[in-house]
Short mmCIF file of C-alpha atoms and ligand atoms in Angstrom, two decimals:
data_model
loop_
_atom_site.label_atom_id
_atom_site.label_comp_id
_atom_site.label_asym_id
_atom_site.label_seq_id
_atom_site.Cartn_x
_atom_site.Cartn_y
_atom_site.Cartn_z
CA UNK A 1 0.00 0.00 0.00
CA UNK A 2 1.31 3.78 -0.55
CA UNK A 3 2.82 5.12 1.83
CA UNK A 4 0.33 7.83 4.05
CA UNK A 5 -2.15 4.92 4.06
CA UNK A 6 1.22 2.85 5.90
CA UNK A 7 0.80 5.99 8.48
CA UNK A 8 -2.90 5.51 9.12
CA UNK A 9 -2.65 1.69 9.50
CA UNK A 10 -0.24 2.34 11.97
CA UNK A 11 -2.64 4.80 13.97
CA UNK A 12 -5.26 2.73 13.48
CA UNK A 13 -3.56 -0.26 14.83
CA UNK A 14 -1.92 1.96 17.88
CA UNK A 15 -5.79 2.91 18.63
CA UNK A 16 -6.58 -0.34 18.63
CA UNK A 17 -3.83 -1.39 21.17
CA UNK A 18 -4.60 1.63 23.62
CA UNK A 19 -8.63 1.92 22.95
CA UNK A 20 -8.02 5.81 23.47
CA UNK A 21 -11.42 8.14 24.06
CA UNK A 22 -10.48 10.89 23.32
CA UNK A 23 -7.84 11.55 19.87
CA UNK A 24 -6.95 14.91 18.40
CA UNK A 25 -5.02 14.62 14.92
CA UNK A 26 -2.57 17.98 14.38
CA UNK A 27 -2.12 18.95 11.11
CA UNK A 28 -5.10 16.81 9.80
CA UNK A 29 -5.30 18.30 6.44
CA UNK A 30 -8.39 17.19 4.58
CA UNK A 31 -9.70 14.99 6.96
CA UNK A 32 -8.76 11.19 5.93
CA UNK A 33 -7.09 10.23 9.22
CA UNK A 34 -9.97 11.46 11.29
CA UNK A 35 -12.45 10.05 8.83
CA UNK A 36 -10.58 6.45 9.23
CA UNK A 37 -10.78 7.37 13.27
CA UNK A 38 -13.93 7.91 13.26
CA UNK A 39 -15.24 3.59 12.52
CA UNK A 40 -13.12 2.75 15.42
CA UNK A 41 -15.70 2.11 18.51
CA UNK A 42 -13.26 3.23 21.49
CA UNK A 43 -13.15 6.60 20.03
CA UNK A 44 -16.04 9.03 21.52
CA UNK A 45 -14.25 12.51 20.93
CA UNK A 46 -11.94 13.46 17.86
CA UNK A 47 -10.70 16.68 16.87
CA UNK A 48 -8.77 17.99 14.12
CA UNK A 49 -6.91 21.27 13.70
CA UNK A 50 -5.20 22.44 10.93
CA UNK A 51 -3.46 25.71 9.66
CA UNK A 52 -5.13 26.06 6.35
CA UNK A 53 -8.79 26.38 7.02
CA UNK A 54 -9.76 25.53 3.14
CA UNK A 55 -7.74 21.88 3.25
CA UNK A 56 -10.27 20.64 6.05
CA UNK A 57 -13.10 22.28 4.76
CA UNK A 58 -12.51 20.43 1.57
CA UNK A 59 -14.37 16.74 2.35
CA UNK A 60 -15.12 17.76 5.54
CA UNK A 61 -18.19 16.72 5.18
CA UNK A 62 -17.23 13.13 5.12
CA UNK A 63 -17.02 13.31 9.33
CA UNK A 64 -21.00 14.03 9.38
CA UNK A 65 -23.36 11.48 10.58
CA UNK A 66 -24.94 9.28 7.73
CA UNK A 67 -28.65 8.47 7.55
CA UNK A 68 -27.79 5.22 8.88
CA UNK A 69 -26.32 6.57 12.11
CA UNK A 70 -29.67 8.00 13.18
CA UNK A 71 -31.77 4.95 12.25
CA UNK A 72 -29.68 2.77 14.56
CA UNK A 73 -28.03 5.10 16.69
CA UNK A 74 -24.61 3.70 18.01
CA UNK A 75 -24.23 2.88 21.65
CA UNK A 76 -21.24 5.32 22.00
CA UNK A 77 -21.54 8.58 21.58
CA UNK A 78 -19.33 10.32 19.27
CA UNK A 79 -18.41 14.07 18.53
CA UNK A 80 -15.75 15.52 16.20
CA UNK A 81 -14.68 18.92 16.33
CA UNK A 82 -12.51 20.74 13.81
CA UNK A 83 -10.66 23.64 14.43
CA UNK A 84 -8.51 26.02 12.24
CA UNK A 85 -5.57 27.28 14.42
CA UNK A 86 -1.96 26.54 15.11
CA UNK A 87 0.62 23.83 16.71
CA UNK A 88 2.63 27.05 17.91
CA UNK A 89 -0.03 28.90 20.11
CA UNK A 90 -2.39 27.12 22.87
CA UNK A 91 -6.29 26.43 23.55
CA UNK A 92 -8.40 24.90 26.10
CA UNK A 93 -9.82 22.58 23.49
CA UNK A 94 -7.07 20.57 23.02
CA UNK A 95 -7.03 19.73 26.58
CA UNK A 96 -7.95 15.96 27.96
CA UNK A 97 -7.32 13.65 24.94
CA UNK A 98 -5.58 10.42 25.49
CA UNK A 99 -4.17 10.19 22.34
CA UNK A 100 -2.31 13.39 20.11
CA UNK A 101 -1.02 12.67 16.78
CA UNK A 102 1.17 14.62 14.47
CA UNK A 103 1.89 12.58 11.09
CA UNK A 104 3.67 14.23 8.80
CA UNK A 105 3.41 17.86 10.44
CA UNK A 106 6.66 18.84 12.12
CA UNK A 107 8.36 19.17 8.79
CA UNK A 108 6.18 21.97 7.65
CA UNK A 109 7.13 24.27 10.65
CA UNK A 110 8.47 27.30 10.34
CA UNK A 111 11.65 27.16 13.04
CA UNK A 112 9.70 29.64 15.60
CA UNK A 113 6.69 27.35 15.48
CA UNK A 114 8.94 24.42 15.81
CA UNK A 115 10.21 25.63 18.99
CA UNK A 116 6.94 26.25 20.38
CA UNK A 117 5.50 22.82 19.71
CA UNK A 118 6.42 21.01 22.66
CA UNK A 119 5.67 23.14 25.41
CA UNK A 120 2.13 23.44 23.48
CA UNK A 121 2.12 19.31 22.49
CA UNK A 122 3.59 17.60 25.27
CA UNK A 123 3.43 20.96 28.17
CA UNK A 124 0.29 21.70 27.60
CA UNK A 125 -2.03 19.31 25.71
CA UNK A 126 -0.37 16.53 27.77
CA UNK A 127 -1.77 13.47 26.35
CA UNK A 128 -1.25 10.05 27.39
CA UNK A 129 0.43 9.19 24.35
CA UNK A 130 2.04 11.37 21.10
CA UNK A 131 1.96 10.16 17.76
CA UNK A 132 5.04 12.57 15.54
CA UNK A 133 6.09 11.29 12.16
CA UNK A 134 8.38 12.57 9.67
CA UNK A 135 10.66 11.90 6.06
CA UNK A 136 13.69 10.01 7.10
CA UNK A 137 16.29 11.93 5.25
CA UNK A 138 18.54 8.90 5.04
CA UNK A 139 16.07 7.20 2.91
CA UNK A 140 15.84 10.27 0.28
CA UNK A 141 18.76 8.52 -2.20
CA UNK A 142 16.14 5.81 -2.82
CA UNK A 143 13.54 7.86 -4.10
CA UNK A 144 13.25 8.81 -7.86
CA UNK A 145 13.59 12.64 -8.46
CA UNK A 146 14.18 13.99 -4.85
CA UNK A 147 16.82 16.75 -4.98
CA UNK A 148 16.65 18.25 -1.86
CA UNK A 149 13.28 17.50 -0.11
CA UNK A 150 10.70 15.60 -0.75
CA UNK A 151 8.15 18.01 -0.60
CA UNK A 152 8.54 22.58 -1.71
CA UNK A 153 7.06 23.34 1.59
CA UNK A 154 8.98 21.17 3.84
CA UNK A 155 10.97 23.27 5.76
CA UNK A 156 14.00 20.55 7.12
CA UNK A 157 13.80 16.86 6.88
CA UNK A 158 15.43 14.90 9.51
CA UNK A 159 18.10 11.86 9.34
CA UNK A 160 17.55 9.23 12.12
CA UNK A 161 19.77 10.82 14.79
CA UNK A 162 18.66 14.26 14.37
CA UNK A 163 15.05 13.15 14.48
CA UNK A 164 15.82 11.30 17.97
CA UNK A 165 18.15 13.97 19.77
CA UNK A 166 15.26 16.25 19.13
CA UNK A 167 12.70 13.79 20.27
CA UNK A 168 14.81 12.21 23.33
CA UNK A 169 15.61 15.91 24.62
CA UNK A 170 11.58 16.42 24.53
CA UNK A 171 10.54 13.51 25.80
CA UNK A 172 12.97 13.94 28.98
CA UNK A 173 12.20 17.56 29.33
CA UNK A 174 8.44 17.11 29.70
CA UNK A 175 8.50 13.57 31.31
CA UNK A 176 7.53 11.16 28.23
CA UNK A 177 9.44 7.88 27.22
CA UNK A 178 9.64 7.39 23.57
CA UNK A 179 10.37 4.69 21.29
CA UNK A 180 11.32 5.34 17.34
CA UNK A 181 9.93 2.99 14.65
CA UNK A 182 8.60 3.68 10.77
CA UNK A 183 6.93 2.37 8.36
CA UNK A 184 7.92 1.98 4.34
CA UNK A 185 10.69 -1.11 4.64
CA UNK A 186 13.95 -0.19 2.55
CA UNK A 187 14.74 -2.58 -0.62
CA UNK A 188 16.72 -5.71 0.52
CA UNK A 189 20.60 -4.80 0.42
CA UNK A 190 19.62 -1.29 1.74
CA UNK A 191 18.49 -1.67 5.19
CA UNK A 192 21.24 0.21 6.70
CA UNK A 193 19.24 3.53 5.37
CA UNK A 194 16.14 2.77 7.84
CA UNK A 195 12.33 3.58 7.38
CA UNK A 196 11.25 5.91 4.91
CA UNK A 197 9.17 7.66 7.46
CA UNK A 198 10.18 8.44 11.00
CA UNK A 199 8.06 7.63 13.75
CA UNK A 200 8.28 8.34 17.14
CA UNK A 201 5.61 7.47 19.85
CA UNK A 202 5.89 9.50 23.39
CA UNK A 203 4.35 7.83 26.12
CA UNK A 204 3.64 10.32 29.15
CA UNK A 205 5.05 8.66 32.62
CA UNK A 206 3.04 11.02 34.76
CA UNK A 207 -0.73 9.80 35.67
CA UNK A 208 -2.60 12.86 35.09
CA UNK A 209 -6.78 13.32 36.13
CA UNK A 210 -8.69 14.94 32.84
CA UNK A 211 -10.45 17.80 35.63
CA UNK A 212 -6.74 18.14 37.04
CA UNK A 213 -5.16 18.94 33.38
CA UNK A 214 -8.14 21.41 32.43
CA UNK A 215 -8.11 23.38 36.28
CA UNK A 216 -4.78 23.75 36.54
CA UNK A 217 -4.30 25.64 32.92
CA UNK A 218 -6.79 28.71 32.76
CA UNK A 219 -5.81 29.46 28.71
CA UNK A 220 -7.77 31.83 26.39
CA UNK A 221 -9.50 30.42 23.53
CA UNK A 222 -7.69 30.81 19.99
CA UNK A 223 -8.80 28.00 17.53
CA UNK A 224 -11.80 28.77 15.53
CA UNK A 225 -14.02 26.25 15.27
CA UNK A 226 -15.00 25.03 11.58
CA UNK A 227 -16.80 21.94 11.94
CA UNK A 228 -18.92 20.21 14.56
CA UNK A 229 -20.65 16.90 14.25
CA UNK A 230 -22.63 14.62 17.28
CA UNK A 231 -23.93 11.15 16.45
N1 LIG B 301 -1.45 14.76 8.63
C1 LIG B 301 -1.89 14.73 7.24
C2 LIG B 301 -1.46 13.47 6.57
O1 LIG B 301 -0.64 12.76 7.11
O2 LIG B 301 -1.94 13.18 5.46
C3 LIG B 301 -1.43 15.96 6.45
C4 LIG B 301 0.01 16.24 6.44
S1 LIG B 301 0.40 17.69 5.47
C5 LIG B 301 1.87 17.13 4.74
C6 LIG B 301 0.86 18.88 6.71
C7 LIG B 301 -0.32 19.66 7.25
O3 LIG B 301 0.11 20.46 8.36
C8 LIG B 301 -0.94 20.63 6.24
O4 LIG B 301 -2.32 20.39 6.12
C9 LIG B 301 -0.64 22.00 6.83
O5 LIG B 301 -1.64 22.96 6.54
C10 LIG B 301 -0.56 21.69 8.30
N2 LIG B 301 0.19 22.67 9.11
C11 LIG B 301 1.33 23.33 8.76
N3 LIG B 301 1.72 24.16 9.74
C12 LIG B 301 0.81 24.03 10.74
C13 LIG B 301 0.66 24.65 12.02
N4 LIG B 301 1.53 25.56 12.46
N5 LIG B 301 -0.40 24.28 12.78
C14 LIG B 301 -1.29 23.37 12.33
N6 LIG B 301 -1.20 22.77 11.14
C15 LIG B 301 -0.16 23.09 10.34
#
């Protein structure tokens, strides 16, 4: 399979493992990860936010309830929320989810913004467990036609040991473990180069209480909201 649909298997598979409640997808683009989210019964809140209001709004309409969700109404409840706003700058409604992921995001940040994203991520937010993905630099040889980046607006890309001093030195700073895995296998002969995508998942060591999180971090509200939907 290609490779962004690799990086939603392996959500999927992580939310099936951990059966989180609550997931907010950063960066979420036009929707397709939350859309996948949105089958899997654990989940009862979801919310996406995104820089670029006109990406989400463009099938955002996927994530409302079908005619078949009111004629045999689930026994969950579910709500998704989107929100236009950014990584860099905080807001109350990102608060209490279990599970926070960031596929294919941190490459697109300006260097201010990257230095901003883990105090709001893994200071604030403080979800059980982060989700961050991004290009393996290593791997860019193997791919047809990629000069520099792999992508105009990607601002860095990161080999193996750049991605993890960055994501060890988090991690420790704001009380996470983290392991590093990928998905996209090299050819055979070519291991050495690792994953074509990065992934790291944080795991917070701290218990924290949902009302404890929320009281404790009186923040104004920033995010506009662009899409609501309850089933
Ligand atoms: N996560 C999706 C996926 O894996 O298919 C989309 C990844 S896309 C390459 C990166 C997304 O990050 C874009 O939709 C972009 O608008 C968004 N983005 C860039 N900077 C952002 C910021 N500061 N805050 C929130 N989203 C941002």
């Amino acid at each position: 399979p290609p490779l962004y649909k690799q990086r939603y298997q392996f959500i999927k598979d992580l939310v099936g493992k951990y059966k989180p409640k609550k997931v907010a997808d950063l960066g979420c683009a036009d929707c397709t990860l939350l859309w996948m989210l949105k089958f899997c019964s654990c989940i009862e809140v979801l919310a996406g936010l995104d820089i670029c209001a006109s990406v989400m709004k463009e099938k955002m309409h996927r994530l409302s309830p079908l005619p078949v969700d009111y004629l045999q109404p689930a026994e969950r409840s579910l709500t998704v929320t989107l929100h236009h706003g950014s990584v860099a700058h905080k807001d109350p409604c990102m608060l209490g989810f279990d599970l926070v992921t960031c596929i294919e995001l941190i490459e697109h940040l300006e260097e201010s913004e990257l230095k901003k994203f883990p105090e709001v991520v893994f200071g604030f937010m403080a979800p059980s467990i982060v989700v961050i993905s991004t290009p393996n630099s290593e791997f860019n040889p193997l791919l047809p036609g990629v000069t520099l980046f792999r992508h105009p607006d990607h601002k860095f890309e990161w080999n193996r040991a750049q991605f993890q001093s960055w994501a060890l030195e988090t991690a420790r700073c704001y009380d996470y473990s983290v392991e590093f895995t990928g998905v996209g296998h090299p050819p055979t002969g070519m291991e050495n180069v690792g994953f074509c995508t990065q992934i790291g998942v944080f795991v917070r060591k701290y218990p924290q209480t949902s009302e404890s999180a929320q009281s404790e971090k009186p923040t104004e509200a920033v995010y506009k909201t662009v899409f609501k939907a309850v089933y």
